[in-house]
XYZ file of C-alpha atoms in Angstrom:
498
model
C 3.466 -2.693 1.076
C 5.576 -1.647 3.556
C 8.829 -0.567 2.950
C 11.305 -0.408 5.613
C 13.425 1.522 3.328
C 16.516 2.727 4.453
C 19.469 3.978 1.800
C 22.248 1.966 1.855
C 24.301 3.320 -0.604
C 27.383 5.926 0.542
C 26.066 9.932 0.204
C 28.665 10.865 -2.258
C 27.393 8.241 -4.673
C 23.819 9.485 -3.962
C 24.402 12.733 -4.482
C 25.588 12.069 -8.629
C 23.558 9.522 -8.916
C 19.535 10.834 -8.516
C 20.533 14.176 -10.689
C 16.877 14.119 -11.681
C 16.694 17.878 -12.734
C 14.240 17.214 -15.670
C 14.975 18.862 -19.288
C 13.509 22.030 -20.541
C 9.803 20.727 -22.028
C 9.082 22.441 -25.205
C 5.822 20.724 -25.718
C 4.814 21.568 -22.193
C 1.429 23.336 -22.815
C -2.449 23.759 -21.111
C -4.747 20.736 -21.746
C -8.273 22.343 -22.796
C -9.771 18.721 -21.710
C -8.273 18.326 -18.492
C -11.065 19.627 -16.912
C -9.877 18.119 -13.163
C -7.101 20.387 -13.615
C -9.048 23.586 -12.882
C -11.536 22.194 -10.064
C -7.908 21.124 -7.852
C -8.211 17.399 -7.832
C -7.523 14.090 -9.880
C -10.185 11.157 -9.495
C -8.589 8.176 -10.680
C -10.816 4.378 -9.981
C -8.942 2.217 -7.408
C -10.026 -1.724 -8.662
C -9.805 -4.720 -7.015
C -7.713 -6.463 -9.573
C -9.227 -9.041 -12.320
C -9.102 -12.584 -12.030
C -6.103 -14.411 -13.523
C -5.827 -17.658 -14.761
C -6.041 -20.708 -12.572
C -2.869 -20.545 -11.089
C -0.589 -23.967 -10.777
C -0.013 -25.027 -7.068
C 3.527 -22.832 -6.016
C 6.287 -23.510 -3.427
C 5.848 -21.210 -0.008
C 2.028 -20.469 0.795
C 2.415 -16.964 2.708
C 4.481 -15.632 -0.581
C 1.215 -16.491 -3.075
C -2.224 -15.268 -3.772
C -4.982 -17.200 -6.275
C -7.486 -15.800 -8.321
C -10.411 -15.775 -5.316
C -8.878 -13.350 -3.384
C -8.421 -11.290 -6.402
C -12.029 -10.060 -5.272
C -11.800 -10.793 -1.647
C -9.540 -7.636 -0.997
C -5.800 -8.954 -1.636
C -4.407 -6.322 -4.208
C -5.538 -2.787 -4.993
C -4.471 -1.426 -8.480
C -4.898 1.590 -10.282
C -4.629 2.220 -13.955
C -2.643 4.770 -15.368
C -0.869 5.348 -18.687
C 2.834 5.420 -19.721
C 5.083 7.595 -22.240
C 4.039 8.593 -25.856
C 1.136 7.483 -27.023
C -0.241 6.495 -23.466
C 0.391 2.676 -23.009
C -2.213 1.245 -20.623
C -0.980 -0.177 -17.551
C -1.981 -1.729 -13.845
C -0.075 -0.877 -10.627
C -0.057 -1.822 -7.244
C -1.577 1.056 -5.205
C 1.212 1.487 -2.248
C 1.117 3.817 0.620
C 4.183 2.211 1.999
C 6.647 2.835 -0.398
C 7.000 6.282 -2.402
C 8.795 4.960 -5.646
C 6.508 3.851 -9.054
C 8.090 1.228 -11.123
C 7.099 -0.827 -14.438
C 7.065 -4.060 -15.868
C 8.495 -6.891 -12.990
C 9.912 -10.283 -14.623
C 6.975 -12.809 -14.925
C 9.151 -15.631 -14.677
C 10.420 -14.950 -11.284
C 7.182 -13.579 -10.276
C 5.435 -15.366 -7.390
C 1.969 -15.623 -9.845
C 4.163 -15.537 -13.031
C 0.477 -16.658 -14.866
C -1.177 -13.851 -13.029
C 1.762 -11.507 -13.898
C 1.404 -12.182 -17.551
C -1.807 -11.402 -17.856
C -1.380 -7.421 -17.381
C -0.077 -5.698 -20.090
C 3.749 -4.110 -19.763
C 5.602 -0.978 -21.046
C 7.436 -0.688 -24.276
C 9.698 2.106 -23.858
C 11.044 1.400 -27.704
C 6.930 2.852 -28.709
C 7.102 6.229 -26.898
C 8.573 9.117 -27.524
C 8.735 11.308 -24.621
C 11.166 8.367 -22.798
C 14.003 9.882 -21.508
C 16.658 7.656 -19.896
C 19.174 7.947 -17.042
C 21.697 5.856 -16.101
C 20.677 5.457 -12.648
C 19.460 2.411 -11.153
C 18.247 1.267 -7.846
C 17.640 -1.983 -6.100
C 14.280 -1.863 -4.240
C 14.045 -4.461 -1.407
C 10.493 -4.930 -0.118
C 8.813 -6.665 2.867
C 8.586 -9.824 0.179
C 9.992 -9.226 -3.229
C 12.408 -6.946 -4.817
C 12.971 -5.223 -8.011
C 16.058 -3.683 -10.005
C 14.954 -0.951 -11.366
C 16.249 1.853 -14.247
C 15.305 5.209 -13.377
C 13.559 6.789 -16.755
C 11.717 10.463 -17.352
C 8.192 10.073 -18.259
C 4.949 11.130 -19.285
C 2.541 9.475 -16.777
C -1.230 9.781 -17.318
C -3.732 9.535 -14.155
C -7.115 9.868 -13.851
C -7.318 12.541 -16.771
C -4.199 13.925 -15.949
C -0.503 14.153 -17.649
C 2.188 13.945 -15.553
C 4.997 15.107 -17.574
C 8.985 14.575 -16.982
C 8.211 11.869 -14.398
C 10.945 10.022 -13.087
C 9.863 6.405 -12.503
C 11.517 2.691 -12.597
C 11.826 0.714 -15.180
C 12.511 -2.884 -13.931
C 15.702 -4.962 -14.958
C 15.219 -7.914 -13.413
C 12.623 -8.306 -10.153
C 11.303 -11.350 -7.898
C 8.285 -12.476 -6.084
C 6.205 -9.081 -7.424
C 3.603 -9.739 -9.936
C 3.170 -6.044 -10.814
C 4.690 -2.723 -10.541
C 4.130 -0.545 -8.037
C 2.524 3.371 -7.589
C 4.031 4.511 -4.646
C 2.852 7.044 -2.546
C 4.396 7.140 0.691
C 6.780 10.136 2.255
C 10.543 9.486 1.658
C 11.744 6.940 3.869
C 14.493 8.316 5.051
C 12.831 11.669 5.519
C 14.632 13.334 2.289
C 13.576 13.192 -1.220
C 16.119 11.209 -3.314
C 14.019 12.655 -6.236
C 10.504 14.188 -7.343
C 7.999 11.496 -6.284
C 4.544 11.131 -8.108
C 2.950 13.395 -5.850
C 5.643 16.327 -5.486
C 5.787 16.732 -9.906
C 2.217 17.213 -9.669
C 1.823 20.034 -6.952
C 5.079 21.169 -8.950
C 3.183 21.267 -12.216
C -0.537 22.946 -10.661
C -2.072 19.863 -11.136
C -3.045 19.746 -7.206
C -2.726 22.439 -4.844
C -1.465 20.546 -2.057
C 0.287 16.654 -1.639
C -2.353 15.314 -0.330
C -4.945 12.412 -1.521
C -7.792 10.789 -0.114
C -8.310 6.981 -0.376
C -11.511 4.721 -0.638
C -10.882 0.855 -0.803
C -14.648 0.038 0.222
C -15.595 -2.985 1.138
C -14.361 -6.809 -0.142
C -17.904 -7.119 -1.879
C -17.979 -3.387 -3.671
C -16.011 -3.453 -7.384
C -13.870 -0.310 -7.184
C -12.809 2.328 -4.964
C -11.451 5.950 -5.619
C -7.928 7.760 -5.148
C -8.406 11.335 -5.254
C -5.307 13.230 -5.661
C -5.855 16.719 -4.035
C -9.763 16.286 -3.224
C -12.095 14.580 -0.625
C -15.047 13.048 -1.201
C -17.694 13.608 1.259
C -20.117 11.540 -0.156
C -17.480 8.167 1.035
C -17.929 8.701 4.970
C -19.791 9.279 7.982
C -19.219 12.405 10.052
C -16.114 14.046 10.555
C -12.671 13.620 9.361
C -10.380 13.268 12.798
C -7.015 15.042 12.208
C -4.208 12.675 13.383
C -0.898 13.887 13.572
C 1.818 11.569 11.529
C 4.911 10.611 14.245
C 8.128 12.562 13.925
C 10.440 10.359 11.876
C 12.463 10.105 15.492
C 9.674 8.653 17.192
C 8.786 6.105 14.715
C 9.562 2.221 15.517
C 12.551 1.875 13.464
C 13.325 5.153 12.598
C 11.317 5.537 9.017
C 9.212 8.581 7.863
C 6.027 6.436 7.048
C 2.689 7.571 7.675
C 2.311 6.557 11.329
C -0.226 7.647 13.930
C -0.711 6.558 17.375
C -3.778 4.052 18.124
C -5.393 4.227 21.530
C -6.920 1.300 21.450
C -8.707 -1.866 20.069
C -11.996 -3.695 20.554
C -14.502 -5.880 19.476
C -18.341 -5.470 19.069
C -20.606 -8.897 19.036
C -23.347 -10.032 17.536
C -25.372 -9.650 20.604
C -24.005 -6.117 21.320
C -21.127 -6.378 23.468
C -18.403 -4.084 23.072
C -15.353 -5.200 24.369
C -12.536 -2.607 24.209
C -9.023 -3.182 25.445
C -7.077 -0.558 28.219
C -5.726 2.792 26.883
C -2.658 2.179 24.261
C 0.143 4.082 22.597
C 0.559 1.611 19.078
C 2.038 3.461 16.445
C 0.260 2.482 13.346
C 1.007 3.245 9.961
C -1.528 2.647 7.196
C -0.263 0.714 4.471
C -2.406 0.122 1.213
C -0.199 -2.459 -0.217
C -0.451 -4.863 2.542
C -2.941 -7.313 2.439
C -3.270 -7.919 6.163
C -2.515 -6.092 9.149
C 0.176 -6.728 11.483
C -0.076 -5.699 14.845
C 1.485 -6.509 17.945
C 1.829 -10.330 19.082
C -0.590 -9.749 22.181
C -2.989 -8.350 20.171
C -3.279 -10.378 17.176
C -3.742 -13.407 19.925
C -6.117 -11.382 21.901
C -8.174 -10.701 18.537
C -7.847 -15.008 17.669
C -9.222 -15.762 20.814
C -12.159 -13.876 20.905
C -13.291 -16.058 18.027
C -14.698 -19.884 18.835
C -12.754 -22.964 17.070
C -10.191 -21.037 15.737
C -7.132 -23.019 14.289
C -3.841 -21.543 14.730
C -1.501 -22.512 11.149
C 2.499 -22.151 12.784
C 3.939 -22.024 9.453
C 1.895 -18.998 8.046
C 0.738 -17.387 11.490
C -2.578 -17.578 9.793
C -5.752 -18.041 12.337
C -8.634 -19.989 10.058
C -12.216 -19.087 11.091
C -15.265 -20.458 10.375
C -16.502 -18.842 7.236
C -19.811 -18.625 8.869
C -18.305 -15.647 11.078
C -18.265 -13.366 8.335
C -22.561 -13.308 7.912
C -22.001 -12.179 11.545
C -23.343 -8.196 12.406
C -20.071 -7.354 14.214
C -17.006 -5.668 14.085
C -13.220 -5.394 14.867
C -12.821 -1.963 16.438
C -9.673 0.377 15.921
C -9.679 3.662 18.264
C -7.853 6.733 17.774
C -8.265 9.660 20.697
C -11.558 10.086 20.304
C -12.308 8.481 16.508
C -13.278 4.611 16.086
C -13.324 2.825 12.891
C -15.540 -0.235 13.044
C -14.341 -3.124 10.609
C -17.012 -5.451 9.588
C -16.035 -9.047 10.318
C -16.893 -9.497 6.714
C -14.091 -7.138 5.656
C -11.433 -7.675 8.269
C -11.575 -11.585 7.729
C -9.411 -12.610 4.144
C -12.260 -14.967 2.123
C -9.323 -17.500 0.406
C -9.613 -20.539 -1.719
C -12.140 -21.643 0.480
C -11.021 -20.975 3.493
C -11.828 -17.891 6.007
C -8.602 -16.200 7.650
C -8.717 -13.447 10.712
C -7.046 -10.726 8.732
C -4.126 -9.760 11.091
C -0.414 -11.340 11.783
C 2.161 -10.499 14.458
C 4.278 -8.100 13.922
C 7.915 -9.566 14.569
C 9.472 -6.583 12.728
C 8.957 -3.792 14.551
C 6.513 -1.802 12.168
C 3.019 -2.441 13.118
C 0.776 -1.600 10.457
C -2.925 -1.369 9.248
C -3.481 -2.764 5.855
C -6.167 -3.259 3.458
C -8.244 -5.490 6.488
C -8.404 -1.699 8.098
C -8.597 0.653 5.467
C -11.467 -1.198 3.847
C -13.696 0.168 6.934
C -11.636 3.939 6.716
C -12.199 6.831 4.592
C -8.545 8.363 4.894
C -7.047 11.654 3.785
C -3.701 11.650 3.647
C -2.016 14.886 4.328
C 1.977 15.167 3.074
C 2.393 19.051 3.497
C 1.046 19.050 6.730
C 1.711 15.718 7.882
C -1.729 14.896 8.967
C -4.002 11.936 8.120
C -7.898 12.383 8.363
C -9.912 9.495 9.177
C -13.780 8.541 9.484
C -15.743 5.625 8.589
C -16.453 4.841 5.086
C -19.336 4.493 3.311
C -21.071 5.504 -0.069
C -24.041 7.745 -0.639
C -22.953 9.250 -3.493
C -20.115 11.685 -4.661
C -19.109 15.280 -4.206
C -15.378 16.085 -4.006
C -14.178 19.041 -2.767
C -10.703 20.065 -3.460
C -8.061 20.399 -1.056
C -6.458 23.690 -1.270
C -3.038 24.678 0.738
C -1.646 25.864 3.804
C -2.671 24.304 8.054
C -6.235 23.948 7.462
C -5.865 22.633 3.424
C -8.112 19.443 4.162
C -11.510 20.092 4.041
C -13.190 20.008 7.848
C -16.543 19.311 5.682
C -18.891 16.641 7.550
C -19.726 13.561 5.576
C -22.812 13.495 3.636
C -23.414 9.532 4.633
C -25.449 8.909 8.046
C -25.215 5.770 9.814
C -27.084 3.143 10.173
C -29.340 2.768 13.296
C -27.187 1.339 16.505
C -27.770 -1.859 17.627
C -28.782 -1.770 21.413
C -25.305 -2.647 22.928
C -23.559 -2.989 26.545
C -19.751 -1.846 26.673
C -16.442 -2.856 29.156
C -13.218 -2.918 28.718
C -12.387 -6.222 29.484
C -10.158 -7.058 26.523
C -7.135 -7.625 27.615
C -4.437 -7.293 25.425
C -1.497 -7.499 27.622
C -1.980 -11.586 28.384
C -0.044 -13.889 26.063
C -2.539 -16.484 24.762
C -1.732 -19.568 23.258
C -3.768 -21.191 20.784
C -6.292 -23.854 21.403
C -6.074 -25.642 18.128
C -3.269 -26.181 15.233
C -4.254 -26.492 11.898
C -2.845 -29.767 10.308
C -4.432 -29.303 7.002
C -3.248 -27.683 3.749
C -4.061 -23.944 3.633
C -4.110 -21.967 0.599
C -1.737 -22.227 -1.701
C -0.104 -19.609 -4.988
C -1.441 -16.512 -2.729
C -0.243 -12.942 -2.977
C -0.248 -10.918 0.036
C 1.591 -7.736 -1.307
C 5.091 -7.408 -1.174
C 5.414 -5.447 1.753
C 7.301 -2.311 2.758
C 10.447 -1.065 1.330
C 13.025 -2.309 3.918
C 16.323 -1.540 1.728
C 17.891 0.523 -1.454
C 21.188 0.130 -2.877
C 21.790 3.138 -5.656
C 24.423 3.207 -7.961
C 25.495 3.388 -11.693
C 25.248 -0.424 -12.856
C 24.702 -2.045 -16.454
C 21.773 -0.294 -18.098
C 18.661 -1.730 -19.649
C 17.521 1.195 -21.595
C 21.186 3.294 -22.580
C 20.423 6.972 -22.268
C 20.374 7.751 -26.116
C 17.039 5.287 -26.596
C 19.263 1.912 -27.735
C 18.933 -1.021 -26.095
C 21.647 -3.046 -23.987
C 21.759 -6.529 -22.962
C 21.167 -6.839 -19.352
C 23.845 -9.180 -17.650
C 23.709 -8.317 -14.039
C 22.307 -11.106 -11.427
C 19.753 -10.536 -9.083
C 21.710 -13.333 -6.343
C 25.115 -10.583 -6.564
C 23.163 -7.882 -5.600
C 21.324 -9.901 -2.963
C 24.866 -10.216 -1.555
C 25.536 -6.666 -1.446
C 22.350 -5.954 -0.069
C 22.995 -8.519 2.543
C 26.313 -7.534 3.794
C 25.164 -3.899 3.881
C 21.897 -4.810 5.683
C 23.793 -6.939 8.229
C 26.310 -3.773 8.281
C 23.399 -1.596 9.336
C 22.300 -4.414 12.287
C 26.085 -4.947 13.703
């Protein structure tokens, strides 16, 4: 999900409003169990998330996601556990955003049947809540969520997180679940401790840094590995990309961007096609179901492909769904590095239907989601403000922790080989400055109820408004309406444009 997140609230309030500092912990004390704790690192399983019901047919197709693509690569989640005992709970994996939230209203919910079917968090059951009366409205590519700010205990992968401060949601729309965030700060400043800073803070990592492995849209689960790489997950080396100065980024958000030098295609018979040198920047974001890229090159990409049909009100390109048995690939280069996406992965499989898994980019933030990062093992690197790439693949596991300082990431080779090459002939004679047009419209009905992720955090308005949870445990009816704040949001967002 990419969040274009930009604070919108005045400093002053800010700065008495996210006074995080946590309490003294008593209880705080060594886990003999947590084994992960003492090797560096913190595996936690990265699913592809369980079928929900059938869902009903829903108003605005590019807003919903059925139960197929559940397991065709839409949504990544990972489980954790909340407060006192540990209550069991799914989130959205999100490198685009860096807040974690709980519990988003089912009823306004773009799959409200798929929403109810994850569990939520009772904060009335656990005893190490402690509330603050700060909230925040979270305003995401699609979606947005008012949120409480609590202190928590937050288990992952075998490890306690303790004092956390996350979101409790108020009232949300058009998000079906909450949301473990993992980005930098947007703005470039911490309004609080984020998931990953408590837990260098607390010596549960040495560095903030994790490694991500979606694999592929027919493989069950991936990994997250908080403070560790796994070098049984790629082939060869890792390729240390700088992430862009937050002044050289597209719109002026700390995100993790790196520049792409190019793009290609390899065929079935061999032919590589790659485009001219490029300067894209990129950033790599987990909770977006497709990639967006520049106009020329999403139509570059569509018309390499025979009979495509071009849908105007989704920007969806629909393939034949024979494509994906193709041996072939979308290429992505970087310097010297080239991750080759399998047609199979980079095309969305959809009630039926077969969708080239890229869209403009009409914002100004082109990004690689999940249609990328399903063909990347990728490190990402906060202290140093690196990301390490290299093809993914599986031959078995052996993490190595990440420890600190310029060099903390591992420079270890992957244990995977790859396959034989194909015999191949190579130009570059895709040309991605052209505008196309396409040769066919879809008149049909496309898929319908779909999820694509909510996107990046574009806005956040913080303040001191009416409380769900009051600071002393007791609840409080919840009166404010989502439409007021979309006002306020509005005229500040419209503030920021003039």
């Amino acid at each position: 999900m990419i969040p274009l997140r930009f604070l919108l609230s005045a400093a002053p309030v800010l700065a008495s409003a996210h006074d995080f500092s946590a309490p003294p912990d008593s209880s705080r004390q060594q886990n003999p169990s947590l084994v992960t704790r003492g090797e560096g690192f913190i595996r936690s399983p990265l699913n592809v998330l369980p079928n929900p019901a059938p869902p009903k047919l829903i108003r605005g197709r590019q807003n919903e996601v059925t139960i197929e693509n559940q397991f065709t690569g839409t949504r990544y989640g990972v489980d954790i556990e909340v407060g006192t005992p540990g209550q069991k709970l799914t989130l959205i994996l999100d490198t685009g955003s860096p807040d974690t939230w709980v519990n988003p209203t089912c009823d306004t919910a773009n799959v409200p049947d798929d929403c109810r079917s994850f569990p939520v968090y009772d904060w009335r059951k656990s005893s190490s809540l402690n509330a603050t009366r700060v909230t925040d409205i979270l305003v995401y590519g699609k979606g947005n969520a008012t949120i409480q700010y609590v202190r928590e205990s937050v288990k992952i992968g075998g490890a306690t997180v303790r004092n956390q401060v996350i979101g409790v949601a108020l009232e949300s729309h058009d998000i079906p679940l909450g949301i473990l965030g993992l980005s930098p700060p947007i703005r470039g400043v911490n309004e609080y401790p984020y998931i990953l800073d408590t837990m260098k803070d607390q010596k549960l990592i040495d560095s903030r840094a994790f490694s991500m492995d979606l694999r592929t849209v027919d493989s069950p689960e991936g990994a997250l590995i908080f403070g560790g790489v796994d070098t049984g997950k790629y082939i060869g080396s890792l390729a240390k990309l700088p992430m862009l100065p937050q002044n050289q980024t597209p719109r002026g958000a700390d995100r993790y961007y790196v520049t792409m030098s190019g793009v290609g295609l390899t065929y079935p018979d061999g032919l590589v096609e790659r485009s001219q040198e490029l300067e894209v920047p990129v950033f790599l974001d987990s909770g977006g179901t497709l990639s967006r890229l520049p106009r020329r090159i999403y139509q570059a990409f569509a018309s390499s492909f025979a009979d495509t049909q071009y849908d105007p009100s989704t920007g969806f390109y629909f393939l034949d769904c024979n494509v994906a048995d193709l041996e072939g690939s979308i290429d992505f280069y970087f310097g010297d590095k080239v991750i080759n996406v399998p047609f199979n992965d980079f095309i969305w499989h959809v009630q039926g239907y077969c969708v080239l898994g890229v869209l403009p980019d009409d914002d100004g933030e082109p990004v690689l989601g999940d249609t990328f990062l399903r063909a990347a093992y990728v490190v990402f690197d906060q202290d140093n403000r690196n990301l390490h790439l290299a093809q993914a693949a599986n031959c078995g596991s052996n993490i190595i922790a990440i420890s600190t300082g310029p060099d903390a990431v591992p420079s270890a080779t992957g244990r995977c080989t790859a396959p034989p090459p194909r015999p191949t002939s190579g130009n570059n004679n895709l040309d991605v400055t052209a505008e196309r047009g396409p040769t066919a419209t879809f008149t049909g009905v496309g898929p319908t109820g779909i999820d694509i992720g909510p996107g990046p955090v574009a806005t956040r308005v913080s303040g001191t408004g009416p409380l769900g949870i009051n600071p002393t445990g007791q609840s409080k009816a919840y009166s404010l309406k989502i439409d007021v704040w979309k006002a306020v949001v509005g005229a500040l967002v419209v503030g920021l444009i003039m």
